[in-house]
Tab-separated table of C-alpha atoms in Angstrom:
chain	number	residue	atom	x	y	z
A	1	UNK	CA	-51.695	-35.733	-15.417
A	2	UNK	CA	-53.823	-38.705	-15.261
A	3	UNK	CA	-53.763	-41.396	-12.799
A	4	UNK	CA	-54.004	-45.438	-13.203
A	5	UNK	CA	-55.803	-46.908	-10.935
A	6	UNK	CA	-55.134	-51.582	-11.181
A	7	UNK	CA	-56.901	-53.999	-8.983
A	8	UNK	CA	-55.044	-56.612	-8.048
A	9	UNK	CA	-56.881	-59.922	-7.177
A	10	UNK	CA	-54.785	-63.081	-4.721
A	11	UNK	CA	-55.830	-66.281	-5.711
A	12	UNK	CA	-54.836	-69.198	-2.475
A	13	UNK	CA	-54.860	-72.549	-2.200
A	14	UNK	CA	-56.559	-74.546	0.723
A	15	UNK	CA	-56.223	-77.964	1.533
A	16	UNK	CA	-59.343	-79.610	3.240
A	17	UNK	CA	-58.973	-82.917	4.281
A	18	UNK	CA	-62.470	-84.416	5.238
A	19	UNK	CA	-63.084	-88.156	5.744
A	20	UNK	CA	-59.776	-89.548	4.176
A	21	UNK	CA	-59.836	-87.585	0.902
A	22	UNK	CA	-58.264	-84.056	0.548
A	23	UNK	CA	-60.114	-81.458	-1.599
A	24	UNK	CA	-58.787	-78.642	-2.998
A	25	UNK	CA	-60.940	-75.614	-2.879
A	26	UNK	CA	-59.404	-72.284	-4.282
A	27	UNK	CA	-60.594	-69.075	-2.827
A	28	UNK	CA	-60.373	-65.264	-4.162
A	29	UNK	CA	-59.936	-62.171	-2.146
A	30	UNK	CA	-60.062	-58.923	-3.812
A	31	UNK	CA	-57.273	-56.654	-2.871
A	32	UNK	CA	-57.833	-52.705	-2.466
A	33	UNK	CA	-57.197	-50.132	-5.497
A	34	UNK	CA	-53.716	-49.452	-5.915
A	35	UNK	CA	-53.034	-45.579	-6.933
A	36	UNK	CA	-49.651	-45.325	-8.837
A	37	UNK	CA	-48.498	-41.471	-10.198
A	38	UNK	CA	-45.528	-41.470	-12.493
A	39	UNK	CA	-42.330	-40.297	-11.170
A	40	UNK	CA	-38.593	-39.321	-12.250
A	41	UNK	CA	-36.096	-40.167	-10.145
A	42	UNK	CA	-32.802	-38.937	-11.607
A	43	UNK	CA	-32.589	-34.886	-11.334
A	44	UNK	CA	-30.715	-32.210	-12.963
A	45	UNK	CA	-29.720	-31.302	-9.285
A	46	UNK	CA	-28.668	-35.042	-8.238
A	47	UNK	CA	-25.928	-35.634	-10.871
A	48	UNK	CA	-24.120	-32.213	-11.268
A	49	UNK	CA	-21.823	-30.596	-8.736
A	50	UNK	CA	-21.990	-27.765	-6.655
A	51	UNK	CA	-19.551	-25.688	-9.130
A	52	UNK	CA	-21.926	-26.348	-12.083
A	53	UNK	CA	-25.014	-25.816	-10.492
A	54	UNK	CA	-23.428	-22.513	-9.365
A	55	UNK	CA	-22.100	-21.557	-12.565
A	56	UNK	CA	-25.054	-21.797	-14.114
A	57	UNK	CA	-27.085	-18.846	-12.156
A	58	UNK	CA	-23.382	-16.917	-11.399
A	59	UNK	CA	-21.956	-17.546	-14.668
A	60	UNK	CA	-21.777	-15.474	-18.092
A	61	UNK	CA	-21.858	-17.165	-21.675
A	62	UNK	CA	-18.279	-15.880	-23.692
A	63	UNK	CA	-21.204	-13.840	-25.631
A	64	UNK	CA	-21.788	-12.016	-22.821
A	65	UNK	CA	-18.134	-11.636	-21.523
A	66	UNK	CA	-17.084	-10.390	-25.034
A	67	UNK	CA	-20.167	-7.391	-24.402
A	68	UNK	CA	-18.835	-6.939	-20.912
A	69	UNK	CA	-21.844	-8.525	-19.069
A	70	UNK	CA	-21.242	-9.686	-15.644
A	71	UNK	CA	-19.720	-7.089	-13.751
A	72	UNK	CA	-22.169	-7.015	-11.206
A	73	UNK	CA	-23.352	-10.674	-11.222
A	74	UNK	CA	-24.421	-12.263	-7.872
A	75	UNK	CA	-21.949	-13.843	-5.947
A	76	UNK	CA	-20.986	-17.395	-4.919
A	77	UNK	CA	-22.785	-18.228	-1.705
A	78	UNK	CA	-21.445	-20.900	0.392
A	79	UNK	CA	-24.768	-23.337	1.802
A	80	UNK	CA	-22.525	-25.455	4.050
A	81	UNK	CA	-22.056	-22.155	6.426
A	82	UNK	CA	-23.187	-22.266	9.720
A	83	UNK	CA	-24.169	-25.941	9.389
A	84	UNK	CA	-23.187	-28.324	12.089
A	85	UNK	CA	-23.382	-32.035	11.455
A	86	UNK	CA	-26.162	-34.394	12.854
A	87	UNK	CA	-28.103	-31.384	12.930
A	88	UNK	CA	-30.952	-31.152	10.748
A	89	UNK	CA	-34.667	-31.019	9.871
A	90	UNK	CA	-35.829	-33.574	12.106
A	91	UNK	CA	-34.460	-32.991	15.237
A	92	UNK	CA	-33.045	-36.496	16.277
A	93	UNK	CA	-30.140	-37.104	18.629
A	94	UNK	CA	-27.291	-39.031	17.862
A	95	UNK	CA	-25.423	-40.481	20.540
A	96	UNK	CA	-21.912	-40.202	19.885
A	97	UNK	CA	-21.897	-37.594	17.292
A	98	UNK	CA	-24.095	-34.623	18.318
A	99	UNK	CA	-24.644	-35.740	22.038
A	100	UNK	CA	-23.169	-38.622	24.884
A	101	UNK	CA	-22.843	-41.924	24.535
A	102	UNK	CA	-23.569	-42.548	28.390
A	103	UNK	CA	-24.937	-40.483	30.814
A	104	UNK	CA	-24.332	-42.087	34.324
A	105	UNK	CA	-25.368	-45.646	34.576
A	106	UNK	CA	-27.936	-44.456	31.397
A	107	UNK	CA	-26.675	-45.709	27.998
A	108	UNK	CA	-27.897	-42.770	25.505
A	109	UNK	CA	-30.198	-43.825	22.760
A	110	UNK	CA	-31.099	-42.335	19.222
A	111	UNK	CA	-33.756	-40.112	19.617
A	112	UNK	CA	-36.118	-37.275	18.490
A	113	UNK	CA	-36.474	-33.938	19.881
A	114	UNK	CA	-38.019	-31.515	17.393
A	115	UNK	CA	-36.321	-29.410	15.398
A	116	UNK	CA	-34.390	-25.969	16.658
A	117	UNK	CA	-35.760	-22.619	15.058
A	118	UNK	CA	-32.565	-20.957	16.190
A	119	UNK	CA	-30.165	-23.268	14.629
A	120	UNK	CA	-32.382	-22.539	11.064
A	121	UNK	CA	-32.266	-18.997	11.655
A	122	UNK	CA	-28.785	-18.518	12.882
A	123	UNK	CA	-27.681	-20.364	9.383
A	124	UNK	CA	-29.864	-18.377	7.085
A	125	UNK	CA	-28.203	-14.659	8.921
A	126	UNK	CA	-24.711	-16.099	8.425
A	127	UNK	CA	-25.596	-17.059	4.526
A	128	UNK	CA	-26.543	-13.570	4.223
A	129	UNK	CA	-23.553	-11.251	5.920
A	130	UNK	CA	-21.951	-9.836	3.744
A	131	UNK	CA	-18.402	-11.464	3.506
A	132	UNK	CA	-15.937	-9.087	4.815
A	133	UNK	CA	-11.916	-9.792	3.914
A	134	UNK	CA	-8.749	-8.796	6.633
A	135	UNK	CA	-5.964	-7.390	5.609
A	136	UNK	CA	-2.907	-9.107	6.826
A	137	UNK	CA	-0.846	-6.999	8.869
A	138	UNK	CA	2.843	-6.152	7.664
A	139	UNK	CA	6.160	-5.790	9.790
A	140	UNK	CA	7.162	-1.428	9.214
A	141	UNK	CA	10.090	-2.467	7.092
A	142	UNK	CA	7.467	-4.995	4.847
A	143	UNK	CA	5.118	-2.272	3.949
A	144	UNK	CA	4.905	-0.055	0.403
A	145	UNK	CA	4.298	2.866	-0.611
A	146	UNK	CA	0.287	2.691	0.751
A	147	UNK	CA	-1.540	-0.234	2.565
A	148	UNK	CA	-3.706	-1.267	-0.199
A	149	UNK	CA	-1.293	-2.470	-3.045
A	150	UNK	CA	1.887	-4.042	-3.389
A	151	UNK	CA	3.695	-1.350	-4.653
A	152	UNK	CA	6.451	-0.468	-2.551
A	153	UNK	CA	7.349	-3.282	-0.567
A	154	UNK	CA	10.920	-5.855	-0.779
A	155	UNK	CA	10.353	-9.399	-2.924
A	156	UNK	CA	12.672	-12.377	-3.121
A	157	UNK	CA	16.512	-11.918	-5.060
A	158	UNK	CA	16.743	-12.843	-8.254
A	159	UNK	CA	17.250	-16.561	-8.841
A	160	UNK	CA	20.695	-18.153	-9.235
A	161	UNK	CA	22.511	-18.034	-12.362
A	162	UNK	CA	24.911	-21.146	-12.527
A	163	UNK	CA	26.919	-20.280	-9.776
A	164	UNK	CA	25.901	-16.197	-9.016
A	165	UNK	CA	23.229	-16.468	-6.463
A	166	UNK	CA	22.666	-11.908	-6.150
A	167	UNK	CA	24.238	-12.218	-2.876
A	168	UNK	CA	23.052	-8.595	-1.278
A	169	UNK	CA	20.959	-7.571	-3.738
A	170	UNK	CA	17.460	-5.937	-3.401
A	171	UNK	CA	14.066	-6.198	-5.010
A	172	UNK	CA	11.303	-3.653	-4.883
A	173	UNK	CA	7.796	-3.781	-6.530
A	174	UNK	CA	7.400	-1.000	-8.615
A	175	UNK	CA	3.839	-1.121	-10.165
A	176	UNK	CA	1.721	-4.277	-9.953
A	177	UNK	CA	-1.463	-4.180	-11.779
A	178	UNK	CA	-4.176	-5.921	-13.339
A	179	UNK	CA	-4.254	-5.729	-17.418
A	180	UNK	CA	-6.699	-7.350	-20.215
A	181	UNK	CA	-6.520	-8.170	-23.488
A	182	UNK	CA	-9.681	-8.147	-25.575
A	183	UNK	CA	-10.076	-9.797	-29.269
A	184	UNK	CA	-12.991	-10.265	-31.583
A	185	UNK	CA	-12.186	-13.871	-31.845
A	186	UNK	CA	-11.420	-14.399	-27.568
A	187	UNK	CA	-12.713	-13.003	-24.907
A	188	UNK	CA	-11.033	-11.097	-22.628
A	189	UNK	CA	-8.065	-12.632	-20.935
A	190	UNK	CA	-6.372	-11.418	-18.107
A	191	UNK	CA	-2.992	-10.680	-16.758
A	192	UNK	CA	-0.343	-8.982	-14.183
A	193	UNK	CA	1.970	-6.916	-15.409
A	194	UNK	CA	4.592	-6.115	-12.917
A	195	UNK	CA	7.742	-3.374	-12.374
A	196	UNK	CA	9.946	-4.548	-10.728
A	197	UNK	CA	13.912	-2.809	-9.683
A	198	UNK	CA	16.735	-4.441	-8.648
A	199	UNK	CA	19.929	-3.785	-7.227
A	200	UNK	CA	22.931	-3.626	-4.665
A	201	UNK	CA	22.669	-0.282	-2.669
A	202	UNK	CA	26.706	0.263	-4.427
A	203	UNK	CA	25.783	1.367	-7.745
A	204	UNK	CA	24.413	-1.341	-9.717
A	205	UNK	CA	20.706	-1.627	-10.210
A	206	UNK	CA	18.321	-2.726	-13.184
A	207	UNK	CA	14.777	-2.652	-14.025
A	208	UNK	CA	12.510	-4.658	-15.660
A	209	UNK	CA	8.292	-4.893	-16.653
A	210	UNK	CA	7.292	-8.547	-17.102
A	211	UNK	CA	4.025	-10.114	-17.233
A	212	UNK	CA	2.071	-13.038	-16.586
A	213	UNK	CA	-1.545	-15.156	-15.374
A	214	UNK	CA	-0.879	-14.867	-11.755
A	215	UNK	CA	0.707	-12.007	-9.612
A	216	UNK	CA	3.509	-13.383	-8.089
A	217	UNK	CA	4.794	-15.451	-10.803
A	218	UNK	CA	4.633	-11.719	-12.464
A	219	UNK	CA	7.090	-10.123	-10.312
A	220	UNK	CA	9.066	-13.464	-10.103
A	221	UNK	CA	9.831	-12.820	-14.069
A	222	UNK	CA	10.453	-9.703	-13.811
A	223	UNK	CA	13.036	-9.790	-11.306
A	224	UNK	CA	15.211	-12.252	-12.985
A	225	UNK	CA	14.556	-10.074	-15.997
A	226	UNK	CA	15.982	-6.900	-14.095
A	227	UNK	CA	19.033	-9.133	-12.936
A	228	UNK	CA	19.695	-9.785	-16.507
A	229	UNK	CA	19.840	-6.113	-16.902
A	230	UNK	CA	22.205	-4.785	-14.618
A	231	UNK	CA	24.164	-1.824	-15.349
A	232	UNK	CA	26.313	0.563	-13.121
A	233	UNK	CA	25.634	4.248	-12.043
A	234	UNK	CA	28.085	6.226	-11.218
A	235	UNK	CA	27.657	7.735	-8.023
A	236	UNK	CA	29.857	11.418	-6.966
A	237	UNK	CA	31.437	10.153	-3.432
A	238	UNK	CA	28.698	6.763	-2.846
A	239	UNK	CA	26.219	9.179	-1.805
A	240	UNK	CA	24.753	11.499	-4.518
A	241	UNK	CA	24.498	12.597	-8.031
A	242	UNK	CA	27.996	13.996	-10.157
A	243	UNK	CA	25.806	17.364	-11.273
A	244	UNK	CA	21.943	18.248	-11.718
A	245	UNK	CA	20.313	16.836	-15.010
A	246	UNK	CA	17.564	17.127	-16.336
A	247	UNK	CA	15.774	13.771	-18.107
A	248	UNK	CA	12.406	13.205	-20.124
A	249	UNK	CA	10.121	10.475	-21.348
A	250	UNK	CA	6.960	11.140	-23.553
A	251	UNK	CA	5.023	13.866	-21.169
A	252	UNK	CA	7.134	12.830	-17.806
A	253	UNK	CA	10.231	15.332	-16.854
A	254	UNK	CA	12.548	14.270	-13.927
A	255	UNK	CA	14.269	17.510	-12.620
A	256	UNK	CA	17.803	16.220	-10.197
A	257	UNK	CA	19.780	17.793	-8.645
A	258	UNK	CA	23.472	16.841	-6.511
A	259	UNK	CA	22.902	17.064	-2.302
A	260	UNK	CA	25.417	17.816	0.383
A	261	UNK	CA	26.097	14.931	2.497
A	262	UNK	CA	23.060	14.529	5.392
A	263	UNK	CA	20.623	16.274	2.841
A	264	UNK	CA	18.266	12.478	2.726
A	265	UNK	CA	15.956	12.055	-0.486
A	266	UNK	CA	12.958	14.059	-1.018
A	267	UNK	CA	11.613	13.831	-4.190
A	268	UNK	CA	8.817	10.902	-5.866
A	269	UNK	CA	8.059	7.892	-3.444
A	270	UNK	CA	8.730	6.111	-6.760
A	271	UNK	CA	12.695	7.513	-7.374
A	272	UNK	CA	13.421	7.207	-3.759
A	273	UNK	CA	12.482	3.308	-3.558
A	274	UNK	CA	14.594	3.228	-6.508
A	275	UNK	CA	17.555	5.389	-4.959
A	276	UNK	CA	17.511	3.242	-1.688
A	277	UNK	CA	18.055	-0.075	-4.187
A	278	UNK	CA	20.930	1.747	-5.982
A	279	UNK	CA	22.341	3.748	-2.932
A	280	UNK	CA	21.728	7.552	-3.599
A	281	UNK	CA	21.704	8.402	-0.277
A	282	UNK	CA	21.388	12.455	-1.376
A	283	UNK	CA	18.624	14.283	-3.617
A	284	UNK	CA	16.482	16.498	-4.381
A	285	UNK	CA	14.551	15.882	-7.396
A	286	UNK	CA	11.259	18.096	-8.977
A	287	UNK	CA	8.900	15.844	-11.330
A	288	UNK	CA	6.539	17.523	-14.276
A	289	UNK	CA	4.159	16.423	-16.452
A	290	UNK	CA	2.949	12.661	-15.802
A	291	UNK	CA	3.636	12.044	-12.428
A	292	UNK	CA	1.995	9.228	-12.053
A	293	UNK	CA	2.725	7.214	-15.062
A	294	UNK	CA	5.385	4.772	-13.089
A	295	UNK	CA	7.688	3.403	-16.048
A	296	UNK	CA	7.864	6.567	-17.601
A	297	UNK	CA	9.192	7.730	-14.413
A	298	UNK	CA	11.106	5.141	-13.865
A	299	UNK	CA	12.915	5.148	-17.981
A	300	UNK	CA	13.487	8.872	-17.298
A	301	UNK	CA	15.502	8.660	-14.031
A	302	UNK	CA	17.688	5.640	-15.343
A	303	UNK	CA	18.468	7.425	-18.978
A	304	UNK	CA	19.315	10.229	-16.950
A	305	UNK	CA	21.400	8.864	-14.436
A	306	UNK	CA	22.778	6.784	-16.714
A	307	UNK	CA	23.982	9.810	-18.998
A	308	UNK	CA	25.880	11.554	-16.089
A	309	UNK	CA	29.398	12.743	-17.227
A	310	UNK	CA	32.175	12.397	-14.098
A	311	UNK	CA	34.472	15.413	-13.343
A	312	UNK	CA	37.367	14.231	-15.297
A	313	UNK	CA	34.926	13.517	-18.254
A	314	UNK	CA	34.001	16.767	-18.071
A	315	UNK	CA	37.348	18.222	-17.792
A	316	UNK	CA	38.189	16.843	-21.086
A	317	UNK	CA	35.579	17.610	-23.232
A	318	UNK	CA	35.651	21.451	-21.861
A	319	UNK	CA	39.238	21.457	-21.927
A	320	UNK	CA	38.896	23.722	-18.907
A	321	UNK	CA	39.575	22.739	-14.728
A	322	UNK	CA	37.015	21.736	-12.968
A	323	UNK	CA	36.818	23.797	-9.613
A	324	UNK	CA	34.465	22.775	-6.884
A	325	UNK	CA	33.785	25.578	-3.979
A	326	UNK	CA	31.973	24.428	-1.064
A	327	UNK	CA	31.123	26.244	1.656
A	328	UNK	CA	32.279	23.327	4.656
A	329	UNK	CA	35.779	24.833	2.927
A	330	UNK	CA	35.216	28.500	3.581
A	331	UNK	CA	34.928	28.757	-0.038
A	332	UNK	CA	38.270	27.497	-0.528
A	333	UNK	CA	38.490	26.245	-4.295
A	334	UNK	CA	39.961	22.984	-5.084
A	335	UNK	CA	40.479	21.284	-9.052
A	336	UNK	CA	38.975	18.410	-8.650
A	337	UNK	CA	39.728	17.465	-12.337
A	338	UNK	CA	41.896	18.998	-14.945
A	339	UNK	CA	42.248	17.976	-18.692
A	340	UNK	CA	44.136	14.361	-18.795
A	341	UNK	CA	46.826	15.744	-21.862
A	342	UNK	CA	47.555	19.073	-19.999
A	343	UNK	CA	45.832	21.038	-22.181
A	344	UNK	CA	43.532	23.761	-21.067
A	345	UNK	CA	42.289	26.864	-23.779
A	346	UNK	CA	42.463	30.191	-23.089
A	347	UNK	CA	39.134	30.735	-23.836
A	348	UNK	CA	35.706	29.295	-22.909
A	349	UNK	CA	34.437	27.070	-25.668
A	350	UNK	CA	31.735	29.185	-28.050
A	351	UNK	CA	27.597	28.272	-27.039
A	352	UNK	CA	28.756	26.171	-23.932
A	353	UNK	CA	27.092	27.809	-20.728
A	354	UNK	CA	30.295	27.276	-17.584
A	355	UNK	CA	27.219	27.314	-15.047
A	356	UNK	CA	27.971	23.891	-13.507
A	357	UNK	CA	23.841	24.438	-11.585
A	358	UNK	CA	22.255	24.068	-15.236
A	359	UNK	CA	24.651	22.741	-17.601
A	360	UNK	CA	23.430	20.220	-18.228
A	361	UNK	CA	19.431	21.128	-17.834
A	362	UNK	CA	19.380	21.656	-22.032
A	363	UNK	CA	17.963	25.060	-21.672
A	364	UNK	CA	15.025	24.336	-19.415
A	365	UNK	CA	14.235	25.228	-15.852
A	366	UNK	CA	12.153	23.477	-13.493
A	367	UNK	CA	8.618	25.342	-12.355
A	368	UNK	CA	9.135	27.757	-9.618
A	369	UNK	CA	5.856	28.630	-7.813
A	370	UNK	CA	5.751	32.252	-6.333
A	371	UNK	CA	4.847	32.604	-2.918
A	372	UNK	CA	1.308	32.338	-1.816
A	373	UNK	CA	-0.056	36.000	-0.806
A	374	UNK	CA	-1.330	34.774	2.449
A	375	UNK	CA	-5.390	35.730	3.917
A	376	UNK	CA	-4.619	38.486	5.883
A	377	UNK	CA	-2.289	40.667	3.731
A	378	UNK	CA	-5.528	43.102	3.207
A	379	UNK	CA	-6.148	43.884	6.980
A	380	UNK	CA	-5.521	47.088	8.299
A	381	UNK	CA	-4.298	45.605	11.106
A	382	UNK	CA	-1.587	43.569	8.686
A	383	UNK	CA	-0.713	46.519	6.864
A	384	UNK	CA	0.026	48.766	10.824
A	385	UNK	CA	2.341	46.519	11.566
A	386	UNK	CA	4.312	45.739	8.277
A	387	UNK	CA	5.072	50.207	8.165
A	388	UNK	CA	6.280	49.752	11.801
A	389	UNK	CA	8.392	46.862	10.849
A	390	UNK	CA	9.838	48.727	7.964
A	391	UNK	CA	10.806	51.894	9.836
A	392	UNK	CA	12.903	50.021	12.448
A	393	UNK	CA	13.840	46.905	9.968
A	394	UNK	CA	17.727	47.671	9.734
A	395	UNK	CA	17.835	49.622	13.092
A	396	UNK	CA	19.190	46.231	14.819
A	397	UNK	CA	22.280	45.949	12.267
A	398	UNK	CA	22.910	49.473	12.041
A	399	UNK	CA	23.796	49.741	15.871
A	400	UNK	CA	25.567	46.853	15.848
A	401	UNK	CA	27.807	48.198	12.877
A	402	UNK	CA	27.830	51.608	14.654
A	403	UNK	CA	29.500	49.406	18.278
A	404	UNK	CA	31.859	47.643	15.886
A	405	UNK	CA	33.140	51.231	14.301
A	406	UNK	CA	32.980	52.586	17.905
A	407	UNK	CA	30.282	55.539	16.940
A	408	UNK	CA	28.647	54.085	19.532
A	409	UNK	CA	29.478	52.934	23.217
A	410	UNK	CA	28.563	49.107	23.279
A	411	UNK	CA	26.020	47.658	25.682
A	412	UNK	CA	27.272	47.096	29.268
A	413	UNK	CA	25.171	43.744	30.558
A	414	UNK	CA	23.257	44.789	34.293
A	415	UNK	CA	25.450	44.485	36.993
A	416	UNK	CA	23.558	42.087	39.980
A	417	UNK	CA	21.899	43.839	42.704
A	418	UNK	CA	24.820	41.941	45.158
A	419	UNK	CA	27.798	43.746	43.552
């Protein structure tokens, strides 16, 4: 870089008074040489804001986003972290900001004490530390299936429609995931897809899937759509299914079995959430095929519930009496439904399987796994114990029967020593 050197001359006029006459004298003095360097007062870093500067370092162009770049881009560092107002490299003492204004009778003035090396080391340490995100602690009743997802959690009830405010309805999130749509002209567009189920725990329920740019908006949109698609699902005695059924949606198969009161819900966690929302308290269900597809699983279960047949509808269709035999009724047959017109066929209809347990399975059966062979089955001690157990396996029962039929004297209790 060339340096321009300039020499400046200074003229000064001096009035000289001598013998009543004044004279002007001009003096000349040469000033020292001044060196002028070209400087730029404006810079890219002066007129751009913080977000624009970080975007130039960590951002990816639209073309790069289409090609999948920027997956491991550099994260933005908060340069203000660890800094204190008033502290800097000069190490100034500012009364009223970094120190007291008065110490006893002495007024503290602005001074310089030198830079603090520990202060700058702490700033660099905090900038290099990794950011840790603390999970929000939720109440046990507000938690979902796992601690890392919102699936299974409760949400707000649907928005009122006119004068109806959906009092008593509950909303549960079944699935919340991030989806993307990539085309040849537009970059990848990310949105959230939410699937929720809405019910009043009294036989009314519905589900819907919606998408939005924010997850809470997607949940709200799906909730309102599900509230407009409610359907009545009949329950037997208000706690279980009308009958066992089989339902399939693509590769997802659901085998649902009705159970007695007090059995509980033994099924997939998604089906358990749906049953809690609808009001089914006792059921066993087995899912085969694709068990992780929540949408197909929900559709298959709702289709099976909607296509249920009541006992009266079954009696009218088969023209037969529907008889229930329960253990708590000492296996006494109880007629629960009869044909409405009173006409009962004397012969069963052809090609109809009258076994109520598998009547609605369409000839399909769930996979029954055999009992696992124990690891000690080939051990010699286990075989010896099995042979000994096989020799006396029915002796106690046989002796009990002999005592009943008086073929053997009964066992009398031992008398106490006092008697």
